[in-house]
Amino acid sequence: MKERLSISEMAQLRGISAETLRHYDRIGLFNPQFVDPQTGYRYYSIFQYEVLGTIKELRQLGMTTTEIKQYFSERNIRNSAELLAAKHAELVRKLEELTALEENVRDKLTFLQEILSEEDRSAIMFRMIERRRLFTLHQQINSNLELCYGVLGLENRLTETAPILASNRLGVLLSRDSLEAGRFESPSTIFVVAKRATAVQKSNLIVVPAGMFACIRYYGELWNRSDSLAALLGELERQGFEMTGDALQIMQVDITITDNPSEVMFEIQVPVRKRAESQSRFGDA
């Protein structure tokens, strides 16, 4: 065991590169303690191991070399506590962002695995869907050009970091009045389903209540929905259901997932309820 260590020896001891130590020396963050007057060689003291270990740990926390220099220049309990508290808050924020991103990707992966296992993806399905909040700028779109600007507008206003295109959250609202009148190609309102933690102004918020939805999927462009809507509404009529609100058309598989246009898929979700028997009798009379 020896007290004086060369750059390479100290680097090996602490598991970092010699070039990193030279960089720390150049910027005045961590300097060798000894200089040989005859050779000019620079040596570290083994007793400096703790300082270098602290630097390494602070770098792992994401602190810059400037922040670390400040940490060492005015080290006392209060300053250290304040600096570490600020860094902790930053780490918590990054962790929340990563958690949201992981949830989004996990949900998308689960969905993709489900559709890969399905034999008939065009069947009409009835299912309960929980309450949702839609973030919208109330922009009506009726072309791919308007769709591009609509997506950009939503992305630029969202405060979250999780992607929306690959998340089964981007869609358009189809008005109940238009659907009942058979105007399936009418302009629609673009939206993204807001996460619970997303701060949304009330003027940009549409709440879709929980309830029963009749759903159908189709492949193609956003605008190629007429045949699917006709089939869905016809089935609702045959089974004695009625619409209770605007329908949602949500992008399920998009260009973030596939380069094959024939695999691009949308799902139309129509809120429904069974017609009352009395209503049916009066309607048949």
PDB file of N, CA and C in Angstrom, residues 161-250:
ATOM      1  N   THR A 161     -44.635  14.418 -21.380  1.00  0.00           N
ATOM      2  CA  THR A 161     -43.587  14.010 -22.293  1.00  0.00           C
ATOM      3  C   THR A 161     -43.908  12.716 -23.015  1.00  0.00           C
ATOM      4  N   ALA A 162     -44.929  11.984 -22.541  1.00  0.00           N
ATOM      5  CA  ALA A 162     -45.259  10.714 -23.183  1.00  0.00           C
ATOM      6  C   ALA A 162     -45.801  10.956 -24.579  1.00  0.00           C
ATOM      7  N   PRO A 163     -45.429  10.127 -25.534  1.00  0.00           N
ATOM      8  CA  PRO A 163     -45.891  10.326 -26.902  1.00  0.00           C
ATOM      9  C   PRO A 163     -47.374  10.089 -27.027  1.00  0.00           C
ATOM     10  N   ILE A 164     -48.044  10.834 -27.916  1.00  0.00           N
ATOM     11  CA  ILE A 164     -49.474  10.639 -28.093  1.00  0.00           C
ATOM     12  C   ILE A 164     -49.784   9.811 -29.326  1.00  0.00           C
ATOM     13  N   LEU A 165     -48.922   9.874 -30.349  1.00  0.00           N
ATOM     14  CA  LEU A 165     -49.244   9.170 -31.579  1.00  0.00           C
ATOM     15  C   LEU A 165     -49.253   7.660 -31.381  1.00  0.00           C
ATOM     16  N   ALA A 166     -48.390   7.176 -30.503  1.00  0.00           N
ATOM     17  CA  ALA A 166     -48.290   5.721 -30.321  1.00  0.00           C
ATOM     18  C   ALA A 166     -49.027   5.251 -29.082  1.00  0.00           C
ATOM     19  N   SER A 167     -50.083   5.961 -28.710  1.00  0.00           N
ATOM     20  CA  SER A 167     -50.655   5.681 -27.395  1.00  0.00           C
ATOM     21  C   SER A 167     -52.145   5.384 -27.384  1.00  0.00           C
ATOM     22  N   ASN A 168     -52.803   5.222 -28.560  1.00  0.00           N
ATOM     23  CA  ASN A 168     -54.254   4.985 -28.595  1.00  0.00           C
ATOM     24  C   ASN A 168     -55.022   6.148 -27.974  1.00  0.00           C
ATOM     25  N   ARG A 169     -54.501   7.340 -28.057  1.00  0.00           N
ATOM     26  CA  ARG A 169     -55.129   8.495 -27.416  1.00  0.00           C
ATOM     27  C   ARG A 169     -55.509   9.591 -28.395  1.00  0.00           C
ATOM     28  N   LEU A 170     -54.974   9.553 -29.591  1.00  0.00           N
ATOM     29  CA  LEU A 170     -55.260  10.594 -30.568  1.00  0.00           C
ATOM     30  C   LEU A 170     -56.492  10.219 -31.377  1.00  0.00           C
ATOM     31  N   GLY A 171     -57.409  11.151 -31.536  1.00  0.00           N
ATOM     32  CA  GLY A 171     -58.610  10.827 -32.286  1.00  0.00           C
ATOM     33  C   GLY A 171     -59.403  12.057 -32.669  1.00  0.00           C
ATOM     34  N   VAL A 172     -60.601  11.801 -33.205  1.00  0.00           N
ATOM     35  CA  VAL A 172     -61.502  12.887 -33.580  1.00  0.00           C
ATOM     36  C   VAL A 172     -62.893  12.559 -33.052  1.00  0.00           C
ATOM     37  N   LEU A 173     -63.644  13.614 -32.791  1.00  0.00           N
ATOM     38  CA  LEU A 173     -65.036  13.478 -32.358  1.00  0.00           C
ATOM     39  C   LEU A 173     -65.951  13.581 -33.569  1.00  0.00           C
ATOM     40  N   LEU A 174     -66.875  12.635 -33.687  1.00  0.00           N
ATOM     41  CA  LEU A 174     -67.871  12.644 -34.744  1.00  0.00           C
ATOM     42  C   LEU A 174     -69.207  13.012 -34.106  1.00  0.00           C
ATOM     43  N   SER A 175     -69.783  14.118 -34.539  1.00  0.00           N
ATOM     44  CA  SER A 175     -70.979  14.615 -33.850  1.00  0.00           C
ATOM     45  C   SER A 175     -72.158  13.669 -34.048  1.00  0.00           C
ATOM     46  N   ARG A 176     -72.925  13.534 -32.998  1.00  0.00           N
ATOM     47  CA  ARG A 176     -74.115  12.669 -33.032  1.00  0.00           C
ATOM     48  C   ARG A 176     -75.087  13.128 -34.110  1.00  0.00           C
ATOM     49  N   ASP A 177     -75.268  14.446 -34.234  1.00  0.00           N
ATOM     50  CA  ASP A 177     -76.197  14.972 -35.232  1.00  0.00           C
ATOM     51  C   ASP A 177     -75.781  14.578 -36.644  1.00  0.00           C
ATOM     52  N   SER A 178     -74.479  14.671 -36.927  1.00  0.00           N
ATOM     53  CA  SER A 178     -73.990  14.317 -38.262  1.00  0.00           C
ATOM     54  C   SER A 178     -74.190  12.843 -38.546  1.00  0.00           C
ATOM     55  N   LEU A 179     -73.913  11.997 -37.545  1.00  0.00           N
ATOM     56  CA  LEU A 179     -74.052  10.560 -37.753  1.00  0.00           C
ATOM     57  C   LEU A 179     -75.509  10.181 -37.961  1.00  0.00           C
ATOM     58  N   GLU A 180     -76.414  10.759 -37.158  1.00  0.00           N
ATOM     59  CA  GLU A 180     -77.831  10.440 -37.299  1.00  0.00           C
ATOM     60  C   GLU A 180     -78.382  10.912 -38.645  1.00  0.00           C
ATOM     61  N   ALA A 181     -77.749  11.954 -39.198  1.00  0.00           N
ATOM     62  CA  ALA A 181     -78.179  12.457 -40.507  1.00  0.00           C
ATOM     63  C   ALA A 181     -77.465  11.760 -41.657  1.00  0.00           C
ATOM     64  N   GLY A 182     -76.568  10.829 -41.325  1.00  0.00           N
ATOM     65  CA  GLY A 182     -75.842  10.108 -42.367  1.00  0.00           C
ATOM     66  C   GLY A 182     -74.710  10.887 -42.981  1.00  0.00           C
ATOM     67  N   ARG A 183     -74.280  11.987 -42.348  1.00  0.00           N
ATOM     68  CA  ARG A 183     -73.168  12.790 -42.872  1.00  0.00           C
ATOM     69  C   ARG A 183     -71.864  12.277 -42.254  1.00  0.00           C
ATOM     70  N   PHE A 184     -71.401  11.147 -42.737  1.00  0.00           N
ATOM     71  CA  PHE A 184     -70.261  10.478 -42.115  1.00  0.00           C
ATOM     72  C   PHE A 184     -68.929  11.166 -42.404  1.00  0.00           C
ATOM     73  N   GLU A 185     -68.872  11.970 -43.448  1.00  0.00           N
ATOM     74  CA  GLU A 185     -67.617  12.626 -43.815  1.00  0.00           C
ATOM     75  C   GLU A 185     -67.555  14.074 -43.344  1.00  0.00           C
ATOM     76  N   SER A 186     -68.456  14.475 -42.462  1.00  0.00           N
ATOM     77  CA  SER A 186     -68.451  15.856 -41.961  1.00  0.00           C
ATOM     78  C   SER A 186     -67.155  16.145 -41.202  1.00  0.00           C
ATOM     79  N   PRO A 187     -66.720  17.408 -41.189  1.00  0.00           N
ATOM     80  CA  PRO A 187     -65.521  17.754 -40.411  1.00  0.00           C
ATOM     81  C   PRO A 187     -65.650  17.296 -38.968  1.00  0.00           C
ATOM     82  N   SER A 188     -64.518  16.888 -38.380  1.00  0.00           N
ATOM     83  CA  SER A 188     -64.526  16.333 -37.028  1.00  0.00           C
ATOM     84  C   SER A 188     -63.528  17.090 -36.159  1.00  0.00           C
ATOM     85  N   THR A 189     -63.728  17.019 -34.848  1.00  0.00           N
ATOM     86  CA  THR A 189     -62.917  17.762 -33.885  1.00  0.00           C
ATOM     87  C   THR A 189     -61.787  16.885 -33.370  1.00  0.00           C
ATOM     88  N   ILE A 190     -60.552  17.313 -33.580  1.00  0.00           N
ATOM     89  CA  ILE A 190     -59.404  16.519 -33.164  1.00  0.00           C
ATOM     90  C   ILE A 190     -59.158  16.680 -31.663  1.00  0.00           C
ATOM     91  N   PHE A 191     -58.725  15.595 -31.025  1.00  0.00           N
ATOM     92  CA  PHE A 191     -58.484  15.608 -29.579  1.00  0.00           C
ATOM     93  C   PHE A 191     -57.394  14.604 -29.239  1.00  0.00           C
ATOM     94  N   VAL A 192     -56.928  14.682 -27.995  1.00  0.00           N
ATOM     95  CA  VAL A 192     -56.091  13.643 -27.415  1.00  0.00           C
ATOM     96  C   VAL A 192     -56.639  13.358 -26.028  1.00  0.00           C
ATOM     97  N   VAL A 193     -56.728  12.088 -25.669  1.00  0.00           N
ATOM     98  CA  VAL A 193     -57.206  11.719 -24.336  1.00  0.00           C
ATOM     99  C   VAL A 193     -56.175  12.198 -23.324  1.00  0.00           C
ATOM    100  N   ALA A 194     -56.598  12.999 -22.352  1.00  0.00           N
ATOM    101  CA  ALA A 194     -55.686  13.579 -21.369  1.00  0.00           C
ATOM    102  C   ALA A 194     -55.427  12.588 -20.253  1.00  0.00           C
ATOM    103  N   LYS A 195     -54.177  12.515 -19.849  1.00  0.00           N
ATOM    104  CA  LYS A 195     -53.825  11.711 -18.685  1.00  0.00           C
ATOM    105  C   LYS A 195     -54.314  12.414 -17.424  1.00  0.00           C
ATOM    106  N   ARG A 196     -54.444  11.628 -16.340  1.00  0.00           N
ATOM    107  CA  ARG A 196     -54.948  12.209 -15.089  1.00  0.00           C
ATOM    108  C   ARG A 196     -54.091  13.365 -14.594  1.00  0.00           C
ATOM    109  N   ALA A 197     -52.766  13.264 -14.796  1.00  0.00           N
ATOM    110  CA  ALA A 197     -51.871  14.284 -14.254  1.00  0.00           C
ATOM    111  C   ALA A 197     -51.752  15.505 -15.162  1.00  0.00           C
ATOM    112  N   THR A 198     -52.367  15.448 -16.355  1.00  0.00           N
ATOM    113  CA  THR A 198     -52.239  16.547 -17.299  1.00  0.00           C
ATOM    114  C   THR A 198     -53.117  17.717 -16.881  1.00  0.00           C
ATOM    115  N   ALA A 199     -52.503  18.898 -16.753  1.00  0.00           N
ATOM    116  CA  ALA A 199     -53.261  20.099 -16.415  1.00  0.00           C
ATOM    117  C   ALA A 199     -53.946  20.609 -17.684  1.00  0.00           C
ATOM    118  N   VAL A 200     -55.258  20.686 -17.661  1.00  0.00           N
ATOM    119  CA  VAL A 200     -56.028  21.093 -18.828  1.00  0.00           C
ATOM    120  C   VAL A 200     -57.019  22.182 -18.437  1.00  0.00           C
ATOM    121  N   GLN A 201     -57.029  23.289 -19.169  1.00  0.00           N
ATOM    122  CA  GLN A 201     -58.005  24.332 -18.917  1.00  0.00           C
ATOM    123  C   GLN A 201     -59.397  23.820 -19.270  1.00  0.00           C
ATOM    124  N   LYS A 202     -60.384  24.299 -18.520  1.00  0.00           N
ATOM    125  CA  LYS A 202     -61.752  23.826 -18.732  1.00  0.00           C
ATOM    126  C   LYS A 202     -62.228  24.087 -20.151  1.00  0.00           C
ATOM    127  N   SER A 203     -61.792  25.198 -20.742  1.00  0.00           N
ATOM    128  CA  SER A 203     -62.230  25.524 -22.099  1.00  0.00           C
ATOM    129  C   SER A 203     -61.679  24.546 -23.124  1.00  0.00           C
ATOM    130  N   ASN A 204     -60.621  23.826 -22.777  1.00  0.00           N
ATOM    131  CA  ASN A 204     -60.013  22.843 -23.685  1.00  0.00           C
ATOM    132  C   ASN A 204     -60.340  21.410 -23.274  1.00  0.00           C
ATOM    133  N   LEU A 205     -61.366  21.254 -22.451  1.00  0.00           N
ATOM    134  CA  LEU A 205     -61.659  19.939 -21.895  1.00  0.00           C
ATOM    135  C   LEU A 205     -63.061  19.489 -22.282  1.00  0.00           C
ATOM    136  N   ILE A 206     -63.165  18.258 -22.768  1.00  0.00           N
ATOM    137  CA  ILE A 206     -64.444  17.599 -23.017  1.00  0.00           C
ATOM    138  C   ILE A 206     -64.445  16.312 -22.210  1.00  0.00           C
ATOM    139  N   VAL A 207     -65.452  16.123 -21.382  1.00  0.00           N
ATOM    140  CA  VAL A 207     -65.548  14.926 -20.549  1.00  0.00           C
ATOM    141  C   VAL A 207     -66.494  13.930 -21.211  1.00  0.00           C
ATOM    142  N   VAL A 208     -66.001  12.721 -21.434  1.00  0.00           N
ATOM    143  CA  VAL A 208     -66.820  11.643 -21.981  1.00  0.00           C
ATOM    144  C   VAL A 208     -67.175  10.720 -20.819  1.00  0.00           C
ATOM    145  N   PRO A 209     -68.458  10.624 -20.463  1.00  0.00           N
ATOM    146  CA  PRO A 209     -68.833   9.798 -19.308  1.00  0.00           C
ATOM    147  C   PRO A 209     -68.552   8.321 -19.558  1.00  0.00           C
ATOM    148  N   ALA A 210     -68.376   7.589 -18.470  1.00  0.00           N
ATOM    149  CA  ALA A 210     -68.249   6.133 -18.569  1.00  0.00           C
ATOM    150  C   ALA A 210     -69.564   5.551 -19.068  1.00  0.00           C
ATOM    151  N   GLY A 211     -69.471   4.442 -19.768  1.00  0.00           N
ATOM    152  CA  GLY A 211     -70.697   3.827 -20.241  1.00  0.00           C
ATOM    153  C   GLY A 211     -70.444   2.755 -21.270  1.00  0.00           C
ATOM    154  N   MET A 212     -71.512   2.307 -21.910  1.00  0.00           N
ATOM    155  CA  MET A 212     -71.453   1.278 -22.935  1.00  0.00           C
ATOM    156  C   MET A 212     -71.153   1.921 -24.289  1.00  0.00           C
ATOM    157  N   PHE A 213     -70.197   1.322 -25.014  1.00  0.00           N
ATOM    158  CA  PHE A 213     -69.835   1.809 -26.334  1.00  0.00           C
ATOM    159  C   PHE A 213     -69.889   0.656 -27.334  1.00  0.00           C
ATOM    160  N   ALA A 214     -70.478   0.933 -28.490  1.00  0.00           N
ATOM    161  CA  ALA A 214     -70.418  -0.004 -29.608  1.00  0.00           C
ATOM    162  C   ALA A 214     -69.204   0.373 -30.439  1.00  0.00           C
ATOM    163  N   CYS A 215     -68.337  -0.606 -30.695  1.00  0.00           N
ATOM    164  CA  CYS A 215     -67.041  -0.315 -31.309  1.00  0.00           C
ATOM    165  C   CYS A 215     -66.836  -1.144 -32.576  1.00  0.00           C
ATOM    166  N   ILE A 216     -66.182  -0.542 -33.544  1.00  0.00           N
ATOM    167  CA  ILE A 216     -65.802  -1.243 -34.761  1.00  0.00           C
ATOM    168  C   ILE A 216     -64.457  -0.702 -35.227  1.00  0.00           C
ATOM    169  N   ARG A 217     -63.600  -1.587 -35.713  1.00  0.00           N
ATOM    170  CA  ARG A 217     -62.281  -1.200 -36.219  1.00  0.00           C
ATOM    171  C   ARG A 217     -62.249  -1.326 -37.736  1.00  0.00           C
ATOM    172  N   TYR A 218     -61.438  -0.480 -38.346  1.00  0.00           N
ATOM    173  CA  TYR A 218     -61.253  -0.585 -39.791  1.00  0.00           C
ATOM    174  C   TYR A 218     -59.842  -0.142 -40.155  1.00  0.00           C
ATOM    175  N   TYR A 219     -59.405  -0.550 -41.335  1.00  0.00           N
ATOM    176  CA  TYR A 219     -58.078  -0.212 -41.835  1.00  0.00           C
ATOM    177  C   TYR A 219     -58.193   0.841 -42.933  1.00  0.00           C
ATOM    178  N   GLY A 220     -57.236   1.749 -42.959  1.00  0.00           N
ATOM    179  CA  GLY A 220     -57.228   2.771 -44.008  1.00  0.00           C
ATOM    180  C   GLY A 220     -57.012   4.157 -43.448  1.00  0.00           C
ATOM    181  N   GLU A 221     -57.412   5.157 -44.217  1.00  0.00           N
ATOM    182  CA  GLU A 221     -57.257   6.554 -43.833  1.00  0.00           C
ATOM    183  C   GLU A 221     -58.298   6.943 -42.780  1.00  0.00           C
ATOM    184  N   LEU A 222     -58.005   8.050 -42.113  1.00  0.00           N
ATOM    185  CA  LEU A 222     -58.950   8.582 -41.128  1.00  0.00           C
ATOM    186  C   LEU A 222     -60.322   8.822 -41.755  1.00  0.00           C
ATOM    187  N   TRP A 223     -60.330   9.175 -43.024  1.00  0.00           N
ATOM    188  CA  TRP A 223     -61.561   9.597 -43.685  1.00  0.00           C
ATOM    189  C   TRP A 223     -62.351   8.416 -44.267  1.00  0.00           C
ATOM    190  N   ASN A 224     -61.764   7.223 -44.273  1.00  0.00           N
ATOM    191  CA  ASN A 224     -62.426   6.060 -44.884  1.00  0.00           C
ATOM    192  C   ASN A 224     -63.348   5.352 -43.891  1.00  0.00           C
ATOM    193  N   ARG A 225     -64.209   6.102 -43.233  1.00  0.00           N
ATOM    194  CA  ARG A 225     -65.004   5.545 -42.141  1.00  0.00           C
ATOM    195  C   ARG A 225     -66.454   5.261 -42.519  1.00  0.00           C
ATOM    196  N   SER A 226     -66.901   5.683 -43.696  1.00  0.00           N
ATOM    197  CA  SER A 226     -68.324   5.621 -44.038  1.00  0.00           C
ATOM    198  C   SER A 226     -68.872   4.208 -43.983  1.00  0.00           C
ATOM    199  N   ASP A 227     -68.189   3.244 -44.616  1.00  0.00           N
ATOM    200  CA  ASP A 227     -68.696   1.875 -44.645  1.00  0.00           C
ATOM    201  C   ASP A 227     -68.806   1.296 -43.235  1.00  0.00           C
ATOM    202  N   SER A 228     -67.768   1.541 -42.424  1.00  0.00           N
ATOM    203  CA  SER A 228     -67.780   1.009 -41.058  1.00  0.00           C
ATOM    204  C   SER A 228     -68.876   1.657 -40.228  1.00  0.00           C
ATOM    205  N   LEU A 229     -69.069   2.962 -40.386  1.00  0.00           N
ATOM    206  CA  LEU A 229     -70.131   3.636 -39.646  1.00  0.00           C
ATOM    207  C   LEU A 229     -71.504   3.132 -40.078  1.00  0.00           C
ATOM    208  N   ALA A 230     -71.684   2.930 -41.360  1.00  0.00           N
ATOM    209  CA  ALA A 230     -72.967   2.429 -41.845  1.00  0.00           C
ATOM    210  C   ALA A 230     -73.249   1.044 -41.272  1.00  0.00           C
ATOM    211  N   ALA A 231     -72.222   0.188 -41.259  1.00  0.00           N
ATOM    212  CA  ALA A 231     -72.400  -1.163 -40.707  1.00  0.00           C
ATOM    213  C   ALA A 231     -72.701  -1.109 -39.222  1.00  0.00           C
ATOM    214  N   LEU A 232     -71.988  -0.235 -38.495  1.00  0.00           N
ATOM    215  CA  LEU A 232     -72.182  -0.135 -37.051  1.00  0.00           C
ATOM    216  C   LEU A 232     -73.568   0.403 -36.711  1.00  0.00           C
ATOM    217  N   LEU A 233     -73.985   1.475 -37.373  1.00  0.00           N
ATOM    218  CA  LEU A 233     -75.282   2.069 -37.064  1.00  0.00           C
ATOM    219  C   LEU A 233     -76.417   1.135 -37.482  1.00  0.00           C
ATOM    220  N   GLY A 234     -76.196   0.404 -38.552  1.00  0.00           N
ATOM    221  CA  GLY A 234     -77.205  -0.570 -38.951  1.00  0.00           C
ATOM    222  C   GLY A 234     -77.377  -1.669 -37.921  1.00  0.00           C
ATOM    223  N   GLU A 235     -76.274  -2.118 -37.346  1.00  0.00           N
ATOM    224  CA  GLU A 235     -76.333  -3.147 -36.306  1.00  0.00           C
ATOM    225  C   GLU A 235     -77.003  -2.610 -35.050  1.00  0.00           C
ATOM    226  N   LEU A 236     -76.749  -1.359 -34.714  1.00  0.00           N
ATOM    227  CA  LEU A 236     -77.404  -0.754 -33.556  1.00  0.00           C
ATOM    228  C   LEU A 236     -78.919  -0.732 -33.751  1.00  0.00           C
ATOM    229  N   GLU A 237     -79.337  -0.396 -34.941  1.00  0.00           N
ATOM    230  CA  GLU A 237     -80.772  -0.369 -35.231  1.00  0.00           C
ATOM    231  C   GLU A 237     -81.378  -1.755 -35.110  1.00  0.00           C
ATOM    232  N   ARG A 238     -80.684  -2.754 -35.624  1.00  0.00           N
ATOM    233  CA  ARG A 238     -81.205  -4.123 -35.572  1.00  0.00           C
ATOM    234  C   ARG A 238     -81.298  -4.639 -34.134  1.00  0.00           C
ATOM    235  N   GLN A 239     -80.350  -4.241 -33.295  1.00  0.00           N
ATOM    236  CA  GLN A 239     -80.330  -4.753 -31.924  1.00  0.00           C
ATOM    237  C   GLN A 239     -81.066  -3.856 -30.939  1.00  0.00           C
ATOM    238  N   GLY A 240     -81.684  -2.784 -31.425  1.00  0.00           N
ATOM    239  CA  GLY A 240     -82.479  -1.938 -30.544  1.00  0.00           C
ATOM    240  C   GLY A 240     -81.670  -1.000 -29.667  1.00  0.00           C
ATOM    241  N   PHE A 241     -80.504  -0.519 -30.166  1.00  0.00           N
ATOM    242  CA  PHE A 241     -79.697   0.454 -29.427  1.00  0.00           C
ATOM    243  C   PHE A 241     -79.883   1.837 -30.033  1.00  0.00           C
ATOM    244  N   GLU A 242     -79.587   2.860 -29.219  1.00  0.00           N
ATOM    245  CA  GLU A 242     -79.571   4.231 -29.706  1.00  0.00           C
ATOM    246  C   GLU A 242     -78.320   4.935 -29.215  1.00  0.00           C
ATOM    247  N   MET A 243     -77.870   5.926 -29.986  1.00  0.00           N
ATOM    248  CA  MET A 243     -76.711   6.718 -29.596  1.00  0.00           C
ATOM    249  C   MET A 243     -77.072   7.646 -28.450  1.00  0.00           C
ATOM    250  N   THR A 244     -76.108   7.873 -27.567  1.00  0.00           N
ATOM    251  CA  THR A 244     -76.351   8.780 -26.444  1.00  0.00           C
ATOM    252  C   THR A 244     -75.435  10.003 -26.472  1.00  0.00           C
ATOM    253  N   GLY A 245     -74.578  10.104 -27.492  1.00  0.00           N
ATOM    254  CA  GLY A 245     -73.656  11.234 -27.546  1.00  0.00           C
ATOM    255  C   GLY A 245     -72.790  11.155 -28.789  1.00  0.00           C
ATOM    256  N   ASP A 246     -71.802  12.038 -28.856  1.00  0.00           N
ATOM    257  CA  ASP A 246     -70.875  12.045 -29.981  1.00  0.00           C
ATOM    258  C   ASP A 246     -70.017  10.777 -29.966  1.00  0.00           C
ATOM    259  N   ALA A 247     -69.621  10.338 -31.147  1.00  0.00           N
ATOM    260  CA  ALA A 247     -68.761   9.162 -31.272  1.00  0.00           C
ATOM    261  C   ALA A 247     -67.299   9.582 -31.283  1.00  0.00           C
ATOM    262  N   LEU A 248     -66.437   8.653 -30.886  1.00  0.00           N
ATOM    263  CA  LEU A 248     -64.996   8.871 -30.906  1.00  0.00           C
ATOM    264  C   LEU A 248     -64.375   7.964 -31.962  1.00  0.00           C
ATOM    265  N   GLN A 249     -63.508   8.520 -32.765  1.00  0.00           N
ATOM    266  CA  GLN A 249     -62.729   7.732 -33.721  1.00  0.00           C
ATOM    267  C   GLN A 249     -61.267   7.861 -33.309  1.00  0.00           C
ATOM    268  N   ILE A 250     -60.691   6.767 -32.815  1.00  0.00           N
ATOM    269  CA  ILE A 250     -59.354   6.816 -32.207  1.00  0.00           C
ATOM    270  C   ILE A 250     -58.350   6.028 -33.038  1.00  0.00           C
TER     271      ILE A 250
END
